Coordinates of C-alpha atoms in Angstrom, one line a residue:
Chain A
X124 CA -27.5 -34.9 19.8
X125 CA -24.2 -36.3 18.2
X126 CA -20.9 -35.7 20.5
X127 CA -18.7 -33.4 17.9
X128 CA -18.0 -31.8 14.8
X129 CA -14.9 -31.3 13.4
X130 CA -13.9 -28.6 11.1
X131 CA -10.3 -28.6 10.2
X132 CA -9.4 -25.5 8.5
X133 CA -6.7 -26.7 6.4
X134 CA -9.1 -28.1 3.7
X135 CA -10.6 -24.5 3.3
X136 CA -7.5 -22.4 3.6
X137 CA -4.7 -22.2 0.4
X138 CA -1.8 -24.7 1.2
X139 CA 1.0 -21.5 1.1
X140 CA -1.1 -19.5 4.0
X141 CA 1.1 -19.3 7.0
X142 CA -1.2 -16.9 8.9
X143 CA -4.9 -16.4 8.7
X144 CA -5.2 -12.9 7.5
X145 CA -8.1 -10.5 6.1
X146 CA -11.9 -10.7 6.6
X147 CA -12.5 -11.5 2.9
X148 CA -10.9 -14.9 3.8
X149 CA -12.6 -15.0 6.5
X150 CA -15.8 -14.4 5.3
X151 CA -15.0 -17.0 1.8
X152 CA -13.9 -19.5 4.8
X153 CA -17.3 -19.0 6.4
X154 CA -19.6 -19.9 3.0
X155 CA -17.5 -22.4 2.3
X156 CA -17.8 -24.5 5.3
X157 CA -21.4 -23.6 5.0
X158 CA -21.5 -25.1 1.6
X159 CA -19.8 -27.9 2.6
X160 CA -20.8 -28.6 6.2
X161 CA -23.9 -27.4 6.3
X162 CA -24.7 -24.2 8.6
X163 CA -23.4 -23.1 11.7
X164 CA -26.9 -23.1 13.6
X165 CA -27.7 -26.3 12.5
X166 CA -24.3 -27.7 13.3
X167 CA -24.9 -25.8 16.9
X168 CA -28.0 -28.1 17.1
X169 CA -27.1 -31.1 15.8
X170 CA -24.1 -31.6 17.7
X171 CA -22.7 -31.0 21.4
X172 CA -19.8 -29.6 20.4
X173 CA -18.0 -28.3 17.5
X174 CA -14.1 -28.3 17.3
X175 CA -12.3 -26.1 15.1
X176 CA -8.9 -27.2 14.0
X177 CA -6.3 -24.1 12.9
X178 CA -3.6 -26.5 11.7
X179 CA 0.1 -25.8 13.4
X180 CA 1.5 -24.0 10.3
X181 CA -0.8 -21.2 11.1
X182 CA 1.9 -18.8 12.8
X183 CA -0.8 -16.2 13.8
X184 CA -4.5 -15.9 13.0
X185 CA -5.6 -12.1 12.8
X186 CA -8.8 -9.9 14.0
X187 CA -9.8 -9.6 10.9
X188 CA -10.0 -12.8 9.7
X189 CA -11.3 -14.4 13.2
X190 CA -14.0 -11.5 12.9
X191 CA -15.2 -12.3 9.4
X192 CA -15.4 -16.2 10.2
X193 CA -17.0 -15.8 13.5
X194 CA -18.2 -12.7 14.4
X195 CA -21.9 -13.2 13.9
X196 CA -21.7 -16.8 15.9
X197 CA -19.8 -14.8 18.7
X198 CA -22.3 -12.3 18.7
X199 CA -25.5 -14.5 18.6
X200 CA -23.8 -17.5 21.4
X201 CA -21.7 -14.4 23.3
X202 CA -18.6 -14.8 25.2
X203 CA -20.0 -18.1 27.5
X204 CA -22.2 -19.5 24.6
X205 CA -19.2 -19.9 21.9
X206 CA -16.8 -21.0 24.7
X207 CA -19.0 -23.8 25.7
X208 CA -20.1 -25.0 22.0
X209 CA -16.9 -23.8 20.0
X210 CA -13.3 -25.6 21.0
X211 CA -10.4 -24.8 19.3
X212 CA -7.1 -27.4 18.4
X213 CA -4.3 -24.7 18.2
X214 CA -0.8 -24.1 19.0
X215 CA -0.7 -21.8 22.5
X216 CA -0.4 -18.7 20.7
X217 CA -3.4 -18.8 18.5
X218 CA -5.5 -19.6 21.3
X219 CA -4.3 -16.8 23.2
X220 CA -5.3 -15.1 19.8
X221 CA -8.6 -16.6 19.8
X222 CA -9.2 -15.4 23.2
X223 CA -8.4 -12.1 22.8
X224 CA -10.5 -11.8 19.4
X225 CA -13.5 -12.7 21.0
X226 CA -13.4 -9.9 23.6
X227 CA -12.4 -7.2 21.2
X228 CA -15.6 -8.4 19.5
X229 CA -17.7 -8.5 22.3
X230 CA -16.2 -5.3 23.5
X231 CA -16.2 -3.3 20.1
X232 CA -17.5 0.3 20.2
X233 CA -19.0 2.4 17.5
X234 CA -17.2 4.9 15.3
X235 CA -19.2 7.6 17.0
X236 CA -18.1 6.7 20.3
X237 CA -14.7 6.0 19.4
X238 CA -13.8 9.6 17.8
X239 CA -15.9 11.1 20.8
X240 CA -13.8 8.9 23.4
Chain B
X216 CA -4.8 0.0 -64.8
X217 CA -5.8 3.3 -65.5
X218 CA -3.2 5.8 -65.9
X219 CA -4.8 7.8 -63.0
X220 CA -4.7 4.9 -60.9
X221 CA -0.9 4.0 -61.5
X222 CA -0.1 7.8 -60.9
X223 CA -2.0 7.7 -57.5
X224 CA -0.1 4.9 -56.8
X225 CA 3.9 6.2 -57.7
X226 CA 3.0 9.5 -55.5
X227 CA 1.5 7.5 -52.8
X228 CA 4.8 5.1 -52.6
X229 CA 6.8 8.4 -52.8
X230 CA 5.2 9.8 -49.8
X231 CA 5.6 6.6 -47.7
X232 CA 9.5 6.8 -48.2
X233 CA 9.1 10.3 -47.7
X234 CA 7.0 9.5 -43.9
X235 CA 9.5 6.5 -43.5
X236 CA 12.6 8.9 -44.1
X237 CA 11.5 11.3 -40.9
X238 CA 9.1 13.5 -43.2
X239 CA 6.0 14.5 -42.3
X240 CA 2.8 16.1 -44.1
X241 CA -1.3 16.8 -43.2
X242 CA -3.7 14.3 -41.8
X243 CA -5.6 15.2 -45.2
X244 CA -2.5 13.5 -47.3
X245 CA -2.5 10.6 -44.8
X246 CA -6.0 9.9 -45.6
X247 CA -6.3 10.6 -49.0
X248 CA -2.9 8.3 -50.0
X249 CA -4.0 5.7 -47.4
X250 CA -1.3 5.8 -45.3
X251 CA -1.2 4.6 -41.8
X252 CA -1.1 7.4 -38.9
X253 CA 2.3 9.5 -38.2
X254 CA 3.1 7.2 -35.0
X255 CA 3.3 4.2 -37.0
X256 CA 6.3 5.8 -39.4
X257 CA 8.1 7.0 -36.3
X258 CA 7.6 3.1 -34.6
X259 CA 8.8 1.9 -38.1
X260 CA 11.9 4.3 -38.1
X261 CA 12.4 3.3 -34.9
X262 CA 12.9 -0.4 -35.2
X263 CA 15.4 0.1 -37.8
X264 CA 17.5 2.4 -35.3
X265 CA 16.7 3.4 -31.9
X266 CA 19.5 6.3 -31.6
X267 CA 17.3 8.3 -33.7
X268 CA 15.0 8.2 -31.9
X269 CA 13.9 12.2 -30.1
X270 CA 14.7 12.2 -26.3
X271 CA 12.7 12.7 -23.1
X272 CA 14.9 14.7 -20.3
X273 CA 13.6 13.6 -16.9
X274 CA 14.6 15.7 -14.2
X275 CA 13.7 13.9 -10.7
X276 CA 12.7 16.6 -8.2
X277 CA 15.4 17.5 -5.5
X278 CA 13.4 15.8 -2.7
X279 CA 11.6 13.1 -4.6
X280 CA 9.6 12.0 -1.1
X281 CA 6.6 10.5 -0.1
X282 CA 7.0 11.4 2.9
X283 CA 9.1 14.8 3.1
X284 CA 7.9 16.0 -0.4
X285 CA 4.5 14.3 -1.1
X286 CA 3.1 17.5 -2.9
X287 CA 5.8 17.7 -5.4
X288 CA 6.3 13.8 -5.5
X289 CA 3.2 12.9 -6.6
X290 CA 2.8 16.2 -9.4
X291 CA 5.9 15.0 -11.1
X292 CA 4.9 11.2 -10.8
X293 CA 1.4 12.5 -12.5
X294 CA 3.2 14.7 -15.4
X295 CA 5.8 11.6 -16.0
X296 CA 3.1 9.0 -16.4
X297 CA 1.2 11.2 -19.1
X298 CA 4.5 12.2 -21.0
X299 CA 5.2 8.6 -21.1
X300 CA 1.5 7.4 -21.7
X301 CA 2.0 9.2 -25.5
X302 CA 2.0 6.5 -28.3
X303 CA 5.5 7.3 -29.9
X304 CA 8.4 5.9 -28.7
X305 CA 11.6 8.1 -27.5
X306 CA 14.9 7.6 -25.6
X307 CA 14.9 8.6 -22.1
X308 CA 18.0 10.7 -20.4
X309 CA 17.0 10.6 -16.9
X310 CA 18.6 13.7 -14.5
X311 CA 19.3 12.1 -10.9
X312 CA 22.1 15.2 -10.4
X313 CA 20.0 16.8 -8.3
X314 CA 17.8 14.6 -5.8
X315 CA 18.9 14.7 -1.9
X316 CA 16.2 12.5 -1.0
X317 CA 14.3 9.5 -2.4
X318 CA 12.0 7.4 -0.4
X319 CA 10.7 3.9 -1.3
X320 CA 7.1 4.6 -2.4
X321 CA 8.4 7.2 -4.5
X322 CA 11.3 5.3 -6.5
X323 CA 9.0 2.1 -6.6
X324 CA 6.0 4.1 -8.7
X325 CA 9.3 6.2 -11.1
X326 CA 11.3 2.8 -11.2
X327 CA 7.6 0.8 -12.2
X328 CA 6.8 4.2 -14.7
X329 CA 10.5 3.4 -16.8
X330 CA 10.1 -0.2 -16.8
X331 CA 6.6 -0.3 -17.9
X332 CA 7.5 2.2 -20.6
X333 CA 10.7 -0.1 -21.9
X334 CA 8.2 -2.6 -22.0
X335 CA 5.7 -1.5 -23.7
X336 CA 7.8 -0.6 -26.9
X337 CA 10.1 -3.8 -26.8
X338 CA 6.7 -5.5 -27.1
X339 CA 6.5 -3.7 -29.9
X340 CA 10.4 -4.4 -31.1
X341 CA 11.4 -1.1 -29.9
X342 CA 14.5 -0.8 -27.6
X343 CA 14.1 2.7 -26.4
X344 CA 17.1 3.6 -24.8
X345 CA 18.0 5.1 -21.8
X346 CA 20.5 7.1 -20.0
X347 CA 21.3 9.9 -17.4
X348 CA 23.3 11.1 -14.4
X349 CA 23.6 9.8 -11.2
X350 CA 22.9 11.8 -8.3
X351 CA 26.1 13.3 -5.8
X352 CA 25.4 11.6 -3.0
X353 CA 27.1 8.1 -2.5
X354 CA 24.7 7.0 -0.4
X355 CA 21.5 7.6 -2.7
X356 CA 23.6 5.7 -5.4
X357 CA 24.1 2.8 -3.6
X358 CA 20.5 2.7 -3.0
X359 CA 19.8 3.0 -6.6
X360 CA 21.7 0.3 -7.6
X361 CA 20.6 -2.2 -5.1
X362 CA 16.7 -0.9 -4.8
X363 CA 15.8 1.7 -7.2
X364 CA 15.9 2.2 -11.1
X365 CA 19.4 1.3 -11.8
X366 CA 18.6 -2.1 -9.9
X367 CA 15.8 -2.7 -11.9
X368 CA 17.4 -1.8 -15.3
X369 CA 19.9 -4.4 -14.5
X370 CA 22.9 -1.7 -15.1
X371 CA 26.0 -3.6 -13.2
X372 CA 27.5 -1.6 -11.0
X373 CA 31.6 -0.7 -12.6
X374 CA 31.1 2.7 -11.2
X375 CA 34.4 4.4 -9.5
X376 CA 34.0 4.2 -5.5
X377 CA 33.7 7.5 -5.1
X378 CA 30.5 7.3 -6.7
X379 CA 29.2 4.1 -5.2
X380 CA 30.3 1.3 -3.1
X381 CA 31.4 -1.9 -4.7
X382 CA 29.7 -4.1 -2.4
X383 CA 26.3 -1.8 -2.3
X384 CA 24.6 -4.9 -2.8
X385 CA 25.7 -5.8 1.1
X386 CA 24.5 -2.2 2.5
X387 CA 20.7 -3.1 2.7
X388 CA 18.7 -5.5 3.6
X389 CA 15.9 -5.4 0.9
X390 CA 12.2 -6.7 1.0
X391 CA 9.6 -6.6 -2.2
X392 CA 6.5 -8.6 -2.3
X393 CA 3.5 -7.9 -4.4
X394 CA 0.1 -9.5 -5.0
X395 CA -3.3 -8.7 -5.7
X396 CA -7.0 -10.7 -5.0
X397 CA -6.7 -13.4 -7.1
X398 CA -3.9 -14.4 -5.2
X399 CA -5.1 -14.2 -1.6
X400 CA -2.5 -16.2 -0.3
X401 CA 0.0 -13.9 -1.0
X402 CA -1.1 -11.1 1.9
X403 CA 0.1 -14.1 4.4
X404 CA 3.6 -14.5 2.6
X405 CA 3.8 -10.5 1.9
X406 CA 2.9 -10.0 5.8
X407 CA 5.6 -12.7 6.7
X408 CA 8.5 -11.0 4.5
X409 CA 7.6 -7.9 6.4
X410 CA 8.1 -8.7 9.3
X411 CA 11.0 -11.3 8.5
X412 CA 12.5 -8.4 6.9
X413 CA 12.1 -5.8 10.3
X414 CA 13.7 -8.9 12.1
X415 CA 16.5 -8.8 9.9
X416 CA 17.1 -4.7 10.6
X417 CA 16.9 -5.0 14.3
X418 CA 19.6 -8.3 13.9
X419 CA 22.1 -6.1 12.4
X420 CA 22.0 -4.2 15.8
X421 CA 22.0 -7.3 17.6
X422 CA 18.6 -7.2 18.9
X423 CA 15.5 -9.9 17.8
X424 CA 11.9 -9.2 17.6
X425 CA 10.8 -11.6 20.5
X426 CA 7.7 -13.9 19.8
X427 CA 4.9 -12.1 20.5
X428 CA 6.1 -8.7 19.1
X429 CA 6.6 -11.0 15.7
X430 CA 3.5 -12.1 15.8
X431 CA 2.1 -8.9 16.9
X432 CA 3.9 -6.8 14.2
X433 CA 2.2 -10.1 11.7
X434 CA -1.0 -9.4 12.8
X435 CA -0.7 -5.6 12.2
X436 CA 0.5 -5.6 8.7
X437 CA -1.5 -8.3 8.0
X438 CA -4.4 -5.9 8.5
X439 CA -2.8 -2.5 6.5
X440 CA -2.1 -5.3 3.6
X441 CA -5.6 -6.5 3.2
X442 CA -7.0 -3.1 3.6
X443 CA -4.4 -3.0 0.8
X444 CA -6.0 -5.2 -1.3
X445 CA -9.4 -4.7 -0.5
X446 CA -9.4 -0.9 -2.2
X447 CA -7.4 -2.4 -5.0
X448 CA -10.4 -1.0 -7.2
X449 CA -12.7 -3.2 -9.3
X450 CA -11.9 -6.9 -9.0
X451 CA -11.7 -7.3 -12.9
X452 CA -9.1 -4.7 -13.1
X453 CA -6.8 -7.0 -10.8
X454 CA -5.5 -3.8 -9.1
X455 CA -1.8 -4.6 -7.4
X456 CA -0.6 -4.4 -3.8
X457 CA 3.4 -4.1 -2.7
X458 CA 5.3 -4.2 -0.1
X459 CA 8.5 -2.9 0.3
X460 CA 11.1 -2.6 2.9
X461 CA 15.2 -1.4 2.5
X462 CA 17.0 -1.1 5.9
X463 CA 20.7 0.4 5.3
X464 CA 23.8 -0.8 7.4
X465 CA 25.6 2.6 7.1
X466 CA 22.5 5.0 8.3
X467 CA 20.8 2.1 10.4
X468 CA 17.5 3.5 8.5
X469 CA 14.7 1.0 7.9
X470 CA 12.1 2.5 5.6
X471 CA 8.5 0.6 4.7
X472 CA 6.0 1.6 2.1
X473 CA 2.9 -0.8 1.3
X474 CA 1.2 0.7 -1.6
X475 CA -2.2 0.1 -3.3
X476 CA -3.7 2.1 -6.4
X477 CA -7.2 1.7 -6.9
X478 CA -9.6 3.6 -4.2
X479 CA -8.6 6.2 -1.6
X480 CA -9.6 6.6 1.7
X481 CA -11.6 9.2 1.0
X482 CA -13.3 7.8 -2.1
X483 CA -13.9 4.5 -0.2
X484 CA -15.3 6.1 3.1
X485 CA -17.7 8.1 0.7
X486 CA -18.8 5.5 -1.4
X487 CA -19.7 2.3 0.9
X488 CA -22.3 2.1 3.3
X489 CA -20.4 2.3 6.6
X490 CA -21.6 4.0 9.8
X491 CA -17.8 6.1 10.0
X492 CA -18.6 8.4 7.0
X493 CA -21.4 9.9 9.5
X494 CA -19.4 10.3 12.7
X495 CA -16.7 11.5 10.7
X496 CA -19.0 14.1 9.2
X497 CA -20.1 15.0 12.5
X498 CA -16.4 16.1 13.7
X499 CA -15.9 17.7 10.3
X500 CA -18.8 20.3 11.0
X501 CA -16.9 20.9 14.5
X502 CA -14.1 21.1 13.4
X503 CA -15.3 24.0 10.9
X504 CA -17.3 25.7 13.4
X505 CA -13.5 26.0 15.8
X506 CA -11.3 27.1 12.4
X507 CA -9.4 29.9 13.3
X508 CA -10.1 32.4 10.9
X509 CA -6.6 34.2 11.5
X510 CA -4.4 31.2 10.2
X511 CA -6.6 29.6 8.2
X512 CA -5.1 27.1 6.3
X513 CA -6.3 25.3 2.5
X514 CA -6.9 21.9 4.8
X515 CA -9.1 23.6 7.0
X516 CA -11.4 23.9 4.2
X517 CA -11.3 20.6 2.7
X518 CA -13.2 17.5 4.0
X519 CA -10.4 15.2 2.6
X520 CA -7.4 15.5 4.8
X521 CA -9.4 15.1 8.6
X522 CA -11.2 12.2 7.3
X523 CA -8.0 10.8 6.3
X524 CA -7.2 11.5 10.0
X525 CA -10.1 9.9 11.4
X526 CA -9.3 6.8 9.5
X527 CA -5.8 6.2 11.1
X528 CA -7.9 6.4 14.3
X529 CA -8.4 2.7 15.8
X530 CA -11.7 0.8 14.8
X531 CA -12.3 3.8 12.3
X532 CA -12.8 2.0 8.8
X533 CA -15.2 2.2 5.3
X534 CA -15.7 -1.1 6.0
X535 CA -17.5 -0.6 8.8
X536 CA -21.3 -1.2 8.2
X537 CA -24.7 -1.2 9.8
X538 CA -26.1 -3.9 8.1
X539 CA -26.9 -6.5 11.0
X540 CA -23.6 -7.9 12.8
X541 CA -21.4 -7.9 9.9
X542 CA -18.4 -6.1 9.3
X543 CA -19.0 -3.9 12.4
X544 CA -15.3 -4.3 13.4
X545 CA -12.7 -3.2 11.1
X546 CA -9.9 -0.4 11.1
X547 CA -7.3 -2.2 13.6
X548 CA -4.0 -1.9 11.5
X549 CA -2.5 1.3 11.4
X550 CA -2.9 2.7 14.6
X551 CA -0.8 -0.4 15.8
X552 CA 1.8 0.2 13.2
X553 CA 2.1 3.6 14.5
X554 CA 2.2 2.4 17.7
X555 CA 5.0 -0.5 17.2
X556 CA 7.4 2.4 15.4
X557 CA 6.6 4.9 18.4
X558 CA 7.9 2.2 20.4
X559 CA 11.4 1.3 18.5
X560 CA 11.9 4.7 17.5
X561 CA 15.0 6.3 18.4
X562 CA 14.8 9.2 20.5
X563 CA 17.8 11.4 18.7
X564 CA 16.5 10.7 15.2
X565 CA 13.4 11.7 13.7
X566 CA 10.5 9.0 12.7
X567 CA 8.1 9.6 9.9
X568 CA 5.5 8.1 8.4
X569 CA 3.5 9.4 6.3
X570 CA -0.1 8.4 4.7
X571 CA -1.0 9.6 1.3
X572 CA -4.2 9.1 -0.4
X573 CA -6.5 11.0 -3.0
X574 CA -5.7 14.6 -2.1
X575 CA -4.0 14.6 1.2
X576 CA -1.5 13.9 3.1
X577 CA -1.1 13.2 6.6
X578 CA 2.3 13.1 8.0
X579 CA 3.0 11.8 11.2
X580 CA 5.8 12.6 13.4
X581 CA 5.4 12.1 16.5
X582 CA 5.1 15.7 17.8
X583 CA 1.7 14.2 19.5
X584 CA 1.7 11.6 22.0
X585 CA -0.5 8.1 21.2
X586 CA -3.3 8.1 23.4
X587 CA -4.5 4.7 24.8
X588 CA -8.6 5.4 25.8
X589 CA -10.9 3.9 27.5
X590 CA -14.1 3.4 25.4
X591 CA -17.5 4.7 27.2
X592 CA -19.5 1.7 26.3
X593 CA -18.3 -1.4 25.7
X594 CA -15.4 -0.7 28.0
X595 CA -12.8 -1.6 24.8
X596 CA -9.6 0.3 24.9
X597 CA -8.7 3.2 21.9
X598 CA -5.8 3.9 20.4
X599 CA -6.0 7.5 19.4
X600 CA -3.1 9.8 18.0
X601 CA -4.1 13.7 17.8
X602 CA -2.1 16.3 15.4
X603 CA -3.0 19.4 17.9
X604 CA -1.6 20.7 20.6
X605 CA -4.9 20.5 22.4
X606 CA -5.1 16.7 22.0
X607 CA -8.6 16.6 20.7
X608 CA -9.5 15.0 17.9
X609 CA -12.9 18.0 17.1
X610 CA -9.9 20.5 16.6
X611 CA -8.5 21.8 13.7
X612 CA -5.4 19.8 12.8
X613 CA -1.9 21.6 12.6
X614 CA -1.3 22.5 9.3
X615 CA 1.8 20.9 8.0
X616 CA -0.1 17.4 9.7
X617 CA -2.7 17.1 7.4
X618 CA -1.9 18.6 4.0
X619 CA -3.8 19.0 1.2
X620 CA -1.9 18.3 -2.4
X621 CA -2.6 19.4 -5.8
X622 CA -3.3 16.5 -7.5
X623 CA -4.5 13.3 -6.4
X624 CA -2.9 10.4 -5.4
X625 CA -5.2 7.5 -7.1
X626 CA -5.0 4.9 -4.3
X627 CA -2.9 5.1 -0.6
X628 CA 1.0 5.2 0.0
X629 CA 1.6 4.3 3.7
X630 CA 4.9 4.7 4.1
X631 CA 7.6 5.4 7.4
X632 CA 11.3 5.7 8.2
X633 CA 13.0 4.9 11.6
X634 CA 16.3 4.8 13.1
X635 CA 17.4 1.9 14.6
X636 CA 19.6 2.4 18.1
X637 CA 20.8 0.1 19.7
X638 CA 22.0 1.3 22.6
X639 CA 19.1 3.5 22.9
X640 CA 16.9 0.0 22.6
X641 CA 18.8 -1.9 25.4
X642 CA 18.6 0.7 27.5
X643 CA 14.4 1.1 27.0
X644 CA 14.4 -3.2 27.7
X645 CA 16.4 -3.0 31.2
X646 CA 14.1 -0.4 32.1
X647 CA 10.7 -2.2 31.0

């Protein structure tokens, strides 16, 4: 098993983005480091760790984006699984973001039990 | 040439200078002296001089109003854009005499309306003109010349001061941004003028949104704008997305409106695949079987304005699916906004927002407290805001909260006013 990955995700994001927003991107960001990098659960395999770098531009990264990138990979690893495999190069902020993304994920209830709450 | 043919030919040039003159004769004529349809004599006339051309009188309702008005807003809006929609040209004398109140939504779509409209027949070497009278109130003046229609027809402003104010310009502190899917990294730089532009309104009371509240507010709007341009309709009809914002020095007033036209809450929740549309459902039978069939009200009836109510709620949202893990988090944006207004709001002066989509409306003001939960499962916290008294979201809603309009709205307005207080603001800090 090789020691890390790197995916930086200024090649995949547009050069005027100042903050990761929508799930759409998130989602086109997904595929395309698929397409490029070859996919997530072989990377996971292949390699001890995987580093993501959000470049220090990025002002904020939002739910909805972080959700549609890595929602299924939080999911399937859960909260200690992506911790250990997935390390993020961020300003503070974002990885206080990152952080809190991944519990609201984890933690995310159904409509029915939301509007019965 | 026969003499029948050279006959057929003197009346036929008679009756063109006769159509080209301002005349006018049966469809039967047209076709049997091969003359081109009625519209294209008037366009012809018109080129050659645009006075003559006949006049459209636009009255703008009294309180032209997303928010306070949205019924009446969003009828005349309808009735404008098929008047103007007609394929001859005429002058338009537009009546401002009598409007108290404009918002932003609702200038943006009457401003976009008369521009389009210009357009369209300069393209066509047309200058329709246009003219009118200014409404009473100084203060709506000086908002139309820096913001609304009389900013965008570039009309300089030599009016007297009692009319409007020399240096309008200087009164507001104005945001516009729009984009649409195939630029996706507009949403960031829309989302950044936002909330660049709600920093600006709270440093003209000295105060500064601090990091985290910045990035919070960033986050937020980041989320109503892609919802934005998600249910932009069909992504080869490149469906449009704005953002506005106008915060005026003289009222302190900061008003918002982000606006898409395309698909409306409604449309969207019943059309996609999400697991919301059932849950929804679900409260809408309760919410049936508890009307009170004293007061009953049109909305009471209609499935429209409560699930527009259940999508405000937090983590309720059509794109909210069951298929496998994908998309099963989604609806995070207003309820924050709502939330991050309830919070700067002064206490003295009323806050509105106001949501309309399709056929409904549903007007927030704060009557009803925002409700943080905690979630049964998954131990997540809910942000919930109720519009009855009982706080429970399986009740009937009070009836001027969720309204149900004549026509519909083809896409979703979301848009809110606040006063900005200073003192009011300080005062809330110390005590946090």
């Amino acid at each position: 098993m090789t020691e890390k990955s790197t995916i930086d995700l200024d090649s995949y994001i547009h050069r005027l983005e100042t903050s990761l927003i929508g799930r759409n991107n998130g989602e086109k960001v997904y595929k395309l480091i698929e397409e490029r990098q070859g996919k997530f659960e072989i990377l996971e395999t292949n390699y001890r760790e995987i580093e993501i770098v959000i470049p220090k531009k990025i002002i904020t990264i939002n739910y909805s984006f972080f959700s549609g990138l890595f929602e299924t990979i939080v999911k399937r690893l859960g909260d200690k699984g992506f911790r250990e495999k997935y390390h993020f190069e961020t300003t503070e902020h974002n990885l206080a973001k990152v952080d809190d993304h991944i519990q609201k994920i984890l933690s995310a209830s159904t409509p029915e039990e939301i509007l019965n709450a | 040439m026969t003499l029948q043919k050279k006959a057929w030919r003197r009346i036929r040039s008679r009756r063109k200078r006769k159509l080209l003159h301002g005349g006018s004769m049966t469809q039967e004529q047209h076709k049997k002296y091969h003359l081109k349809s009625a519209s294209y004599y008037i366009q012809r006339r018109s080129r050659a001089n645009p006075a003559q051309l006949e006049k459209h009188t636009i009255i703008v309702p009294q309180s032209f109003s997303f928010i306070d008005n949205a019924n009446e807003t969003t009828q005349f809006l309808r009735k404008l854009k098929k008047l103007l929609c007609k394929n001859v040209p005429k002058n338009l004398s537009i009546d401002h005499s009598g409007v108290k109140k404009i918002d932003l939504a609702a200038s943006f779509h009457f401003d976009k309306l008369i521009t389009d409209y210009c357009h369209k027949w300069r393209l066509r070497g047309i200058h329709v003109q246009t003219n009118g009278r200014l409404p009473q109130n100084k203060e709506i003046n000086n908002f139309l010349l820096s913001f609304g229609l009389l900013e965008k027809l570039h009309i300089k402003n030599d009016f007297p001061s009692q009319i409007a104010d020399q240096s309008c310009l200087d009164m507001f502190v104005i945001f516009k941004e729009n984009g649409s899917r195939l630029e996706e990294f507009k949403k960031s730089q829309a989302t950044s003028g936002l909330v660049d532009f709600f920093n600006k309104s709270f440093n003209e009371n000295n105060l500064q949104l601090t990091e985290d509240g910045a990035s919070k507010l960033l986050e937020t709007f980041g989320e109503i704008v892609d919802n934005a341009e998600a249910h932009c309709g069909p992504f080869n009809q490149n469906g449009k997305w704005h953002c506005l914002g106008c915060y005026s020095k003289n009222t302190r007033e900061c008003s918002f409106a982000i606006i898409n036209e395309g698909c409306t809450i409604y449309e969207n929740l019943q059309a996609s695949d999400n697991d919301s549309r059932e849950a929804i459902r679900k409260i809408f039978k309760t919410i049936s079987s508890k009307r009170d069939l004293f007061n009953l009200s049109i909305c009471q009836f209609s499935e429209e304005p409560i699930f527009n109510i259940m999508a405000l709620q937090q983590g309720i949202s059509s794109r909210r699916t069951n298929q496998g893990n994908r998309r099963s988090t989604c609806g995070y944006g207003m309820m924050t906004v709502l939330d991050f207004i309830n919070s700067v709001r002064s206490e003295k002066k009323e806050a509105l927002v106001s949501v309309v989509s399709g056929k409904s409306q549903i007007y927030v003001d704060y009557r009803y407290p925002i409700v943080k939960k905690r979630a049964k499962r998954g131990n997540s916290e809910i942000t919930l805001l109720y519009f009855n008294k009982k706080n429970e979201l399986d009740e009937p809603p009070d009836s001027d909260c969720a309204i149900l309009l004549d026509g519909k709205y083809p896409g979703l307005a979301f848009s809110g006013r606040f006063t900005i207080d200073e003192s009011y603001l300080r005062r809330r800090l110390q005590g946090d």
